[in-house]
PDB file of C-alpha atoms in Angstrom:
ATOM      1  CA  MET B  27     -14.074  13.605   4.141  1.00  0.00           C
ATOM      2  CA  SER B  28     -12.250  13.022   7.382  1.00  0.00           C
ATOM      3  CA  LEU B  29     -10.566   9.741   6.493  1.00  0.00           C
ATOM      4  CA  LEU B  30      -6.812   9.966   5.974  1.00  0.00           C
ATOM      5  CA  ILE B  31      -4.407   7.402   4.570  1.00  0.00           C
ATOM      6  CA  THR B  32      -1.512   7.652   7.002  1.00  0.00           C
ATOM      7  CA  SER B  33       0.892   4.779   6.313  1.00  0.00           C
ATOM      8  CA  ILE B  34       2.028   2.060   3.907  1.00  0.00           C
ATOM      9  CA  THR B  35       4.391  -0.594   5.282  1.00  0.00           C
ATOM     10  CA  ILE B  36       5.900  -3.363   3.177  1.00  0.00           C
ATOM     11  CA  THR B  37       7.543  -6.333   4.873  1.00  0.00           C
ATOM     12  CA  THR B  38      10.374  -7.739   2.783  1.00  0.00           C
ATOM     13  CA  PRO B  39      12.963 -10.533   3.028  1.00  0.00           C
ATOM     14  CA  GLN B  40      15.375  -8.458   0.877  1.00  0.00           C
ATOM     15  CA  LEU B  41      15.539  -5.076   2.540  1.00  0.00           C
ATOM     16  CA  GLN B  42      18.650  -3.735   0.783  1.00  0.00           C
ATOM     17  CA  ASP B  43      17.309  -4.376  -2.724  1.00  0.00           C
ATOM     18  CA  MET B  44      13.986  -2.803  -1.799  1.00  0.00           C
ATOM     19  CA  LEU B  45      15.680   0.248  -0.245  1.00  0.00           C
ATOM     20  CA  GLY B  46      17.748   0.652  -3.416  1.00  0.00           C
ATOM     21  CA  PHE B  47      14.646   0.506  -5.595  1.00  0.00           C
ATOM     22  CA  TYR B  48      12.584   3.018  -3.602  1.00  0.00           C
ATOM     23  CA  ARG B  49      15.527   5.393  -3.068  1.00  0.00           C
ATOM     24  CA  ILE B  50      15.886   5.680  -6.847  1.00  0.00           C
ATOM     25  CA  ILE B  51      12.184   6.544  -7.059  1.00  0.00           C
ATOM     26  CA  GLY B  52      12.916   9.386  -4.667  1.00  0.00           C
ATOM     27  CA  PHE B  53      12.152   8.207  -1.141  1.00  0.00           C
ATOM     28  CA  GLN B  54      14.478   9.623   1.494  1.00  0.00           C
ATOM     29  CA  PHE B  55      14.553   6.921   4.137  1.00  0.00           C
ATOM     30  CA  ALA B  56      15.672   7.204   7.736  1.00  0.00           C
ATOM     31  CA  ALA B  57      16.327   4.140   9.890  1.00  0.00           C
ATOM     32  CA  ALA B  58      13.697   3.860  12.623  1.00  0.00           C
ATOM     33  CA  LYS B  59      14.647   2.892  16.164  1.00  0.00           C
ATOM     34  CA  VAL B  60      13.156  -0.538  16.766  1.00  0.00           C
ATOM     35  CA  ASP B  61      13.686  -3.676  18.835  1.00  0.00           C
ATOM     36  CA  LYS B  62      17.027  -5.418  18.532  1.00  0.00           C
ATOM     37  CA  GLY B  63      17.090  -7.618  15.464  1.00  0.00           C
ATOM     38  CA  SER B  64      14.485  -5.623  13.537  1.00  0.00           C
ATOM     39  CA  GLU B  65      15.187  -3.174  10.758  1.00  0.00           C
ATOM     40  CA  ILE B  66      12.718  -0.544   9.587  1.00  0.00           C
ATOM     41  CA  TYR B  67      13.302   2.356   7.210  1.00  0.00           C
ATOM     42  CA  ARG B  68      10.760   5.168   6.994  1.00  0.00           C
ATOM     43  CA  ALA B  69      10.086   8.009   4.595  1.00  0.00           C
ATOM     44  CA  TYR B  70       7.326  10.654   4.500  1.00  0.00           C
ATOM     45  CA  HIS B  71       5.675  11.985   1.350  1.00  0.00           C
ATOM     46  CA  ASN B  72       2.431  13.956   0.991  1.00  0.00           C
ATOM     47  CA  GLY B  73       1.345  13.033   4.515  1.00  0.00           C
ATOM     48  CA  VAL B  74       1.895   9.284   4.115  1.00  0.00           C
ATOM     49  CA  GLU B  75       4.534   7.351   6.076  1.00  0.00           C
ATOM     50  CA  PHE B  76       6.123   4.770   3.770  1.00  0.00           C
ATOM     51  CA  SER B  77       8.092   2.042   5.578  1.00  0.00           C
ATOM     52  CA  LEU B  78      10.147  -0.960   4.595  1.00  0.00           C
ATOM     53  CA  TYR B  79      10.403  -3.595   7.318  1.00  0.00           C
ATOM     54  CA  LYS B  80      12.827  -6.497   7.154  1.00  0.00           C
ATOM     55  CA  THR B  81      11.272  -9.938   7.589  1.00  0.00           C
ATOM     56  CA  ILE B  82      13.303 -11.678  10.268  1.00  0.00           C
ATOM     57  CA  ASN B  83      11.682 -15.091  10.301  1.00  0.00           C
ATOM     58  CA  ALA B  84      11.509 -16.828   6.929  1.00  0.00           C
ATOM     59  CA  GLN B  85       8.219 -18.463   7.925  1.00  0.00           C
ATOM     60  CA  LYS B  86       6.707 -15.041   8.533  1.00  0.00           C
ATOM     61  CA  SER B  87       7.375 -14.100   4.922  1.00  0.00           C
ATOM     62  CA  GLN B  88       4.266 -16.133   4.052  1.00  0.00           C
ATOM     63  CA  VAL B  89       2.169 -13.477   5.759  1.00  0.00           C
ATOM     64  CA  PRO B  90       0.973 -10.791   3.321  1.00  0.00           C
ATOM     65  CA  GLY B  91       3.744  -8.205   3.338  1.00  0.00           C
ATOM     66  CA  LEU B  92       1.541  -5.151   3.487  1.00  0.00           C
ATOM     67  CA  GLN B  93       0.246  -3.063   6.361  1.00  0.00           C
ATOM     68  CA  LEU B  94      -1.807   0.103   5.910  1.00  0.00           C
ATOM     69  CA  GLY B  95      -2.677   2.857   8.371  1.00  0.00           C
ATOM     70  CA  PHE B  96      -5.757   5.072   8.368  1.00  0.00           C
ATOM     71  CA  MET B  97      -6.959   7.911  10.579  1.00  0.00           C
ATOM     72  CA  VAL B  98     -10.689   7.954  11.329  1.00  0.00           C
ATOM     73  CA  THR B  99     -12.951  10.166  13.417  1.00  0.00           C
ATOM     74  CA  ASP B 100     -14.826   7.550  15.497  1.00  0.00           C
ATOM     75  CA  LEU B 101     -12.346   4.796  16.348  1.00  0.00           C
ATOM     76  CA  ASP B 102     -14.529   2.841  18.810  1.00  0.00           C
ATOM     77  CA  GLY B 103     -17.540   2.857  16.495  1.00  0.00           C
ATOM     78  CA  THR B 104     -15.475   1.885  13.449  1.00  0.00           C
ATOM     79  CA  VAL B 105     -13.849  -1.030  15.269  1.00  0.00           C
ATOM     80  CA  GLU B 106     -17.228  -2.321  16.518  1.00  0.00           C
ATOM     81  CA  LYS B 107     -18.617  -2.324  12.964  1.00  0.00           C
ATOM     82  CA  LEU B 108     -15.507  -4.015  11.562  1.00  0.00           C
ATOM     83  CA  LYS B 109     -15.688  -6.752  14.215  1.00  0.00           C
ATOM     84  CA  ALA B 110     -19.157  -7.666  12.916  1.00  0.00           C
ATOM     85  CA  ILE B 111     -17.612  -8.902   9.626  1.00  0.00           C
ATOM     86  CA  PRO B 112     -16.983 -12.659  10.070  1.00  0.00           C
ATOM     87  CA  SER B 113     -13.671 -12.684   8.154  1.00  0.00           C
ATOM     88  CA  VAL B 114     -12.196  -9.817  10.191  1.00  0.00           C
ATOM     89  CA  THR B 115     -10.057 -10.185  13.315  1.00  0.00           C
ATOM     90  CA  CYS B 116      -9.273  -7.500  15.874  1.00  0.00           C
ATOM     91  CA  ILE B 117      -5.770  -7.971  17.250  1.00  0.00           C
ATOM     92  CA  LEU B 118      -5.699  -4.754  19.298  1.00  0.00           C
ATOM     93  CA  ASP B 119      -8.831  -3.140  20.704  1.00  0.00           C
ATOM     94  CA  PRO B 120      -8.861   0.681  20.794  1.00  0.00           C
ATOM     95  CA  THR B 121      -6.054   1.538  23.215  1.00  0.00           C
ATOM     96  CA  ASP B 122      -4.590   4.831  24.392  1.00  0.00           C
ATOM     97  CA  MET B 123      -0.982   5.092  23.240  1.00  0.00           C
ATOM     98  CA  PRO B 124       1.528   7.905  23.881  1.00  0.00           C
ATOM     99  CA  ASP B 125       0.798   9.195  20.346  1.00  0.00           C
ATOM    100  CA  GLY B 126      -2.971   8.735  20.403  1.00  0.00           C
ATOM    101  CA  LYS B 127      -5.702   6.111  20.463  1.00  0.00           C
ATOM    102  CA  LYS B 128      -5.104   3.151  18.167  1.00  0.00           C
ATOM    103  CA  ALA B 129      -6.485  -0.236  17.143  1.00  0.00           C
ATOM    104  CA  ILE B 130      -5.199  -2.973  14.844  1.00  0.00           C
ATOM    105  CA  MET B 131      -7.483  -5.087  12.646  1.00  0.00           C
ATOM    106  CA  ILE B 132      -6.778  -7.876  10.169  1.00  0.00           C
ATOM    107  CA  ASP B 133      -8.729  -7.285   6.956  1.00  0.00           C
ATOM    108  CA  PRO B 134     -10.468 -10.128   5.036  1.00  0.00           C
ATOM    109  CA  ASP B 135      -7.287 -10.715   2.983  1.00  0.00           C
ATOM    110  CA  GLY B 136      -5.053 -10.940   6.060  1.00  0.00           C
ATOM    111  CA  HIS B 137      -3.442  -7.483   5.878  1.00  0.00           C
ATOM    112  CA  ALA B 138      -2.783  -5.743   9.209  1.00  0.00           C
ATOM    113  CA  ILE B 139      -4.605  -2.398   9.313  1.00  0.00           C
ATOM    114  CA  GLU B 140      -3.727   0.193  11.954  1.00  0.00           C
ATOM    115  CA  LEU B 141      -6.510   2.601  12.765  1.00  0.00           C
ATOM    116  CA  SER B 142      -5.849   5.782  14.709  1.00  0.00           C
ATOM    117  CA  GLU B 143      -8.272   8.411  15.940  1.00  0.00           C
ATOM    118  CA  LYS B 144      -8.258  11.891  14.493  1.00  0.00           C
ATOM    119  CA  GLN B 145      -7.914  14.373  17.332  1.00  0.00           C
TER     120      GLN B 145
ATOM    121  CA  MET R 137      10.385  16.928  -2.332  1.00  0.00           C
ATOM    122  CA  SER R 138       8.694  16.318  -5.654  1.00  0.00           C
ATOM    123  CA  LEU R 139       7.860  12.638  -5.187  1.00  0.00           C
ATOM    124  CA  LEU R 140       4.161  11.920  -4.687  1.00  0.00           C
ATOM    125  CA  ILE R 141       2.453   8.708  -3.637  1.00  0.00           C
ATOM    126  CA  THR R 142      -0.458   8.550  -6.067  1.00  0.00           C
ATOM    127  CA  SER R 143      -2.097   5.127  -5.740  1.00  0.00           C
ATOM    128  CA  ILE R 144      -2.518   1.964  -3.680  1.00  0.00           C
ATOM    129  CA  THR R 145      -4.208  -1.001  -5.383  1.00  0.00           C
ATOM    130  CA  ILE R 146      -4.976  -4.274  -3.614  1.00  0.00           C
ATOM    131  CA  THR R 147      -5.892  -7.346  -5.667  1.00  0.00           C
ATOM    132  CA  THR R 148      -8.261  -9.613  -3.781  1.00  0.00           C
ATOM    133  CA  PRO R 149     -10.132 -12.887  -4.385  1.00  0.00           C
ATOM    134  CA  GLN R 150     -12.936 -11.709  -2.049  1.00  0.00           C
ATOM    135  CA  LEU R 151     -13.922  -8.290  -3.302  1.00  0.00           C
ATOM    136  CA  GLN R 152     -17.233  -7.932  -1.447  1.00  0.00           C
ATOM    137  CA  ASP R 153     -15.736  -8.634   1.983  1.00  0.00           C
ATOM    138  CA  MET R 154     -12.895  -6.228   1.266  1.00  0.00           C
ATOM    139  CA  LEU R 155     -15.288  -3.509   0.057  1.00  0.00           C
ATOM    140  CA  GLY R 156     -17.348  -3.971   3.216  1.00  0.00           C
ATOM    141  CA  PHE R 157     -14.269  -3.619   5.412  1.00  0.00           C
ATOM    142  CA  TYR R 158     -12.898  -0.485   3.749  1.00  0.00           C
ATOM    143  CA  ARG R 159     -16.303   1.175   3.451  1.00  0.00           C
ATOM    144  CA  ILE R 160     -16.674   0.931   7.227  1.00  0.00           C
ATOM    145  CA  ILE R 161     -13.284   2.618   7.598  1.00  0.00           C
ATOM    146  CA  GLY R 162     -14.714   5.454   5.536  1.00  0.00           C
ATOM    147  CA  PHE R 163     -13.750   4.905   1.898  1.00  0.00           C
ATOM    148  CA  GLN R 164     -16.371   6.026  -0.585  1.00  0.00           C
ATOM    149  CA  PHE R 165     -15.842   3.712  -3.517  1.00  0.00           C
ATOM    150  CA  ALA R 166     -17.046   4.126  -7.081  1.00  0.00           C
ATOM    151  CA  ALA R 167     -16.998   1.262  -9.581  1.00  0.00           C
ATOM    152  CA  ALA R 168     -14.401   1.920 -12.277  1.00  0.00           C
ATOM    153  CA  LYS R 169     -15.138   1.174 -15.905  1.00  0.00           C
ATOM    154  CA  VAL R 170     -12.883  -1.705 -16.898  1.00  0.00           C
ATOM    155  CA  ASP R 171     -12.670  -4.622 -19.310  1.00  0.00           C
ATOM    156  CA  LYS R 172     -15.501  -7.118 -19.252  1.00  0.00           C
ATOM    157  CA  GLY R 173     -15.013  -9.611 -16.465  1.00  0.00           C
ATOM    158  CA  SER R 174     -12.929  -7.306 -14.293  1.00  0.00           C
ATOM    159  CA  GLU R 175     -14.150  -5.431 -11.243  1.00  0.00           C
ATOM    160  CA  ILE R 176     -12.365  -2.447  -9.756  1.00  0.00           C
ATOM    161  CA  TYR R 177     -13.578  -0.051  -7.069  1.00  0.00           C
ATOM    162  CA  ARG R 178     -11.772   3.226  -6.509  1.00  0.00           C
ATOM    163  CA  ALA R 179     -11.760   5.852  -3.788  1.00  0.00           C
ATOM    164  CA  TYR R 180      -9.709   9.057  -3.355  1.00  0.00           C
ATOM    165  CA  HIS R 181      -8.379  10.373  -0.058  1.00  0.00           C
ATOM    166  CA  ASN R 182      -5.699  13.010   0.565  1.00  0.00           C
ATOM    167  CA  GLY R 183      -4.475  12.777  -3.012  1.00  0.00           C
ATOM    168  CA  VAL R 184      -4.112   8.988  -3.050  1.00  0.00           C
ATOM    169  CA  GLU R 185      -6.238   6.722  -5.263  1.00  0.00           C
ATOM    170  CA  PHE R 186      -7.130   3.595  -3.264  1.00  0.00           C
ATOM    171  CA  SER R 187      -8.426   0.691  -5.413  1.00  0.00           C
ATOM    172  CA  LEU R 188      -9.700  -2.804  -4.813  1.00  0.00           C
ATOM    173  CA  TYR R 189      -9.345  -5.105  -7.810  1.00  0.00           C
ATOM    174  CA  LYS R 190     -11.007  -8.480  -8.003  1.00  0.00           C
ATOM    175  CA  THR R 191      -8.692 -11.400  -8.805  1.00  0.00           C
ATOM    176  CA  ILE R 192     -10.310 -13.252 -11.691  1.00  0.00           C
ATOM    177  CA  ASN R 193      -7.947 -16.170 -12.086  1.00  0.00           C
ATOM    178  CA  ALA R 194      -7.330 -18.176  -8.904  1.00  0.00           C
ATOM    179  CA  GLN R 195      -3.779 -18.852 -10.044  1.00  0.00           C
ATOM    180  CA  LYS R 196      -3.105 -15.136 -10.237  1.00  0.00           C
ATOM    181  CA  SER R 197      -3.885 -14.799  -6.551  1.00  0.00           C
ATOM    182  CA  GLN R 198      -0.366 -16.105  -5.936  1.00  0.00           C
ATOM    183  CA  VAL R 199       0.983 -12.841  -7.308  1.00  0.00           C
ATOM    184  CA  PRO R 200       1.567 -10.248  -4.563  1.00  0.00           C
ATOM    185  CA  GLY R 201      -1.738  -8.427  -4.314  1.00  0.00           C
ATOM    186  CA  LEU R 202      -0.325  -4.930  -4.081  1.00  0.00           C
ATOM    187  CA  GLN R 203       0.412  -2.288  -6.676  1.00  0.00           C
ATOM    188  CA  LEU R 204       1.651   1.208  -5.846  1.00  0.00           C
ATOM    189  CA  GLY R 205       1.814   4.344  -7.955  1.00  0.00           C
ATOM    190  CA  PHE R 206       4.273   7.220  -7.666  1.00  0.00           C
ATOM    191  CA  MET R 207       4.733  10.476  -9.514  1.00  0.00           C
ATOM    192  CA  VAL R 208       8.326  11.486 -10.192  1.00  0.00           C
ATOM    193  CA  THR R 209       9.984  14.409 -11.979  1.00  0.00           C
ATOM    194  CA  ASP R 210      12.397  12.565 -14.306  1.00  0.00           C
ATOM    195  CA  LEU R 211      10.638   9.418 -15.520  1.00  0.00           C
ATOM    196  CA  ASP R 212      13.185   8.325 -18.148  1.00  0.00           C
ATOM    197  CA  GLY R 213      16.142   8.798 -15.807  1.00  0.00           C
ATOM    198  CA  THR R 214      14.394   7.024 -12.931  1.00  0.00           C
ATOM    199  CA  VAL R 215      13.483   4.021 -15.097  1.00  0.00           C
ATOM    200  CA  GLU R 216      17.065   3.738 -16.425  1.00  0.00           C
ATOM    201  CA  LYS R 217      18.458   3.667 -12.881  1.00  0.00           C
ATOM    202  CA  LEU R 218      15.855   1.121 -11.729  1.00  0.00           C
ATOM    203  CA  LYS R 219      16.658  -1.170 -14.671  1.00  0.00           C
ATOM    204  CA  ALA R 220      20.257  -1.372 -13.448  1.00  0.00           C
ATOM    205  CA  ILE R 221      19.096  -3.308 -10.336  1.00  0.00           C
ATOM    206  CA  PRO R 222      19.381  -7.025 -11.204  1.00  0.00           C
ATOM    207  CA  SER R 223      16.190  -8.059  -9.345  1.00  0.00           C
ATOM    208  CA  VAL R 224      14.042  -5.400 -11.074  1.00  0.00           C
ATOM    209  CA  THR R 225      12.003  -5.911 -14.254  1.00  0.00           C
ATOM    210  CA  CYS R 226      10.579  -3.215 -16.503  1.00  0.00           C
ATOM    211  CA  ILE R 227       7.268  -4.356 -17.983  1.00  0.00           C
ATOM    212  CA  LEU R 228       6.404  -1.035 -19.643  1.00  0.00           C
ATOM    213  CA  ASP R 229       9.051   1.427 -20.810  1.00  0.00           C
ATOM    214  CA  PRO R 230       8.177   5.135 -20.477  1.00  0.00           C
ATOM    215  CA  THR R 231       5.214   5.578 -22.824  1.00  0.00           C
ATOM    216  CA  ASP R 232       3.015   8.552 -23.632  1.00  0.00           C
ATOM    217  CA  MET R 233      -0.554   7.815 -22.513  1.00  0.00           C
ATOM    218  CA  PRO R 234      -3.666  10.000 -22.866  1.00  0.00           C
ATOM    219  CA  ASP R 235      -3.228  11.000 -19.199  1.00  0.00           C
ATOM    220  CA  GLY R 236       0.552  11.475 -19.247  1.00  0.00           C
ATOM    221  CA  LYS R 237       3.818   9.591 -19.562  1.00  0.00           C
ATOM    222  CA  LYS R 238       3.966   6.329 -17.632  1.00  0.00           C
ATOM    223  CA  ALA R 239       6.126   3.269 -16.971  1.00  0.00           C
ATOM    224  CA  ILE R 240       5.568   0.059 -15.021  1.00  0.00           C
ATOM    225  CA  MET R 241       8.307  -1.686 -13.060  1.00  0.00           C
ATOM    226  CA  ILE R 242       8.321  -4.830 -10.920  1.00  0.00           C
ATOM    227  CA  ASP R 243      10.113  -4.162  -7.637  1.00  0.00           C
ATOM    228  CA  PRO R 244      12.502  -6.710  -6.019  1.00  0.00           C
ATOM    229  CA  ASP R 245       9.583  -8.264  -4.096  1.00  0.00           C
ATOM    230  CA  GLY R 246       7.411  -8.660  -7.191  1.00  0.00           C
ATOM    231  CA  HIS R 247       5.028  -5.719  -6.659  1.00  0.00           C
ATOM    232  CA  ALA R 248       3.942  -3.831  -9.771  1.00  0.00           C
ATOM    233  CA  ILE R 249       4.917  -0.162  -9.477  1.00  0.00           C
ATOM    234  CA  GLU R 250       3.407   2.428 -11.823  1.00  0.00           C
ATOM    235  CA  LEU R 251       5.530   5.512 -12.305  1.00  0.00           C
ATOM    236  CA  SER R 252       4.103   8.637 -13.885  1.00  0.00           C
ATOM    237  CA  GLU R 253       5.814  11.886 -14.750  1.00  0.00           C
ATOM    238  CA  LYS R 254       4.995  15.101 -12.948  1.00  0.00           C
ATOM    239  CA  GLN R 255       4.037  17.740 -15.470  1.00  0.00           C
TER     240      GLN R 255
END
């Protein structure tokens, strides 16, 4: 199977408490360089990037606080099929990025899903 | 590092749409045998069990729809340290199960976290 689970990101209004919890479990976080005002901490375990992202806007905390990333073999084809589901939204069409081709979809439950292409 | 990410479970009120979405991404789900009235579909990719769980009670859909599983080396010690965080709840103390020793904690954001012990 070529599918890979690549990332789990949790958005939280209480970053310090969440960092404390996951550090005890064993995650070794490093602060990620992000836009001014944002705070993201990342850790890597068995090939999965686990991130905690601080919610800046209280209103945004209503959005499901989970983003997942997957690596697939045929990004364009996968995105076309996903777009055919009525409850799915594409917020970024397949786009070449410095670190590879990516797309972002919103799944039927409202979670942001980042898809990247296996090279 | 001995920590392993072992599972991602998403609880959803719209299981069929979610199954359709994740099958297109490439997950090969199998129905899991569960209590009458429940529906769970599981898939395995790079060592991570990815499950979709149907929300039965509409009121329960208010609960954060994400559960994560991690395997740690010192389960008792980890649980004791986690319990010392005021915003954390332990809903299952370390208990011997047929498939190993497990505990369930609620993280500061309300996500259920299953911890198992590496053997």
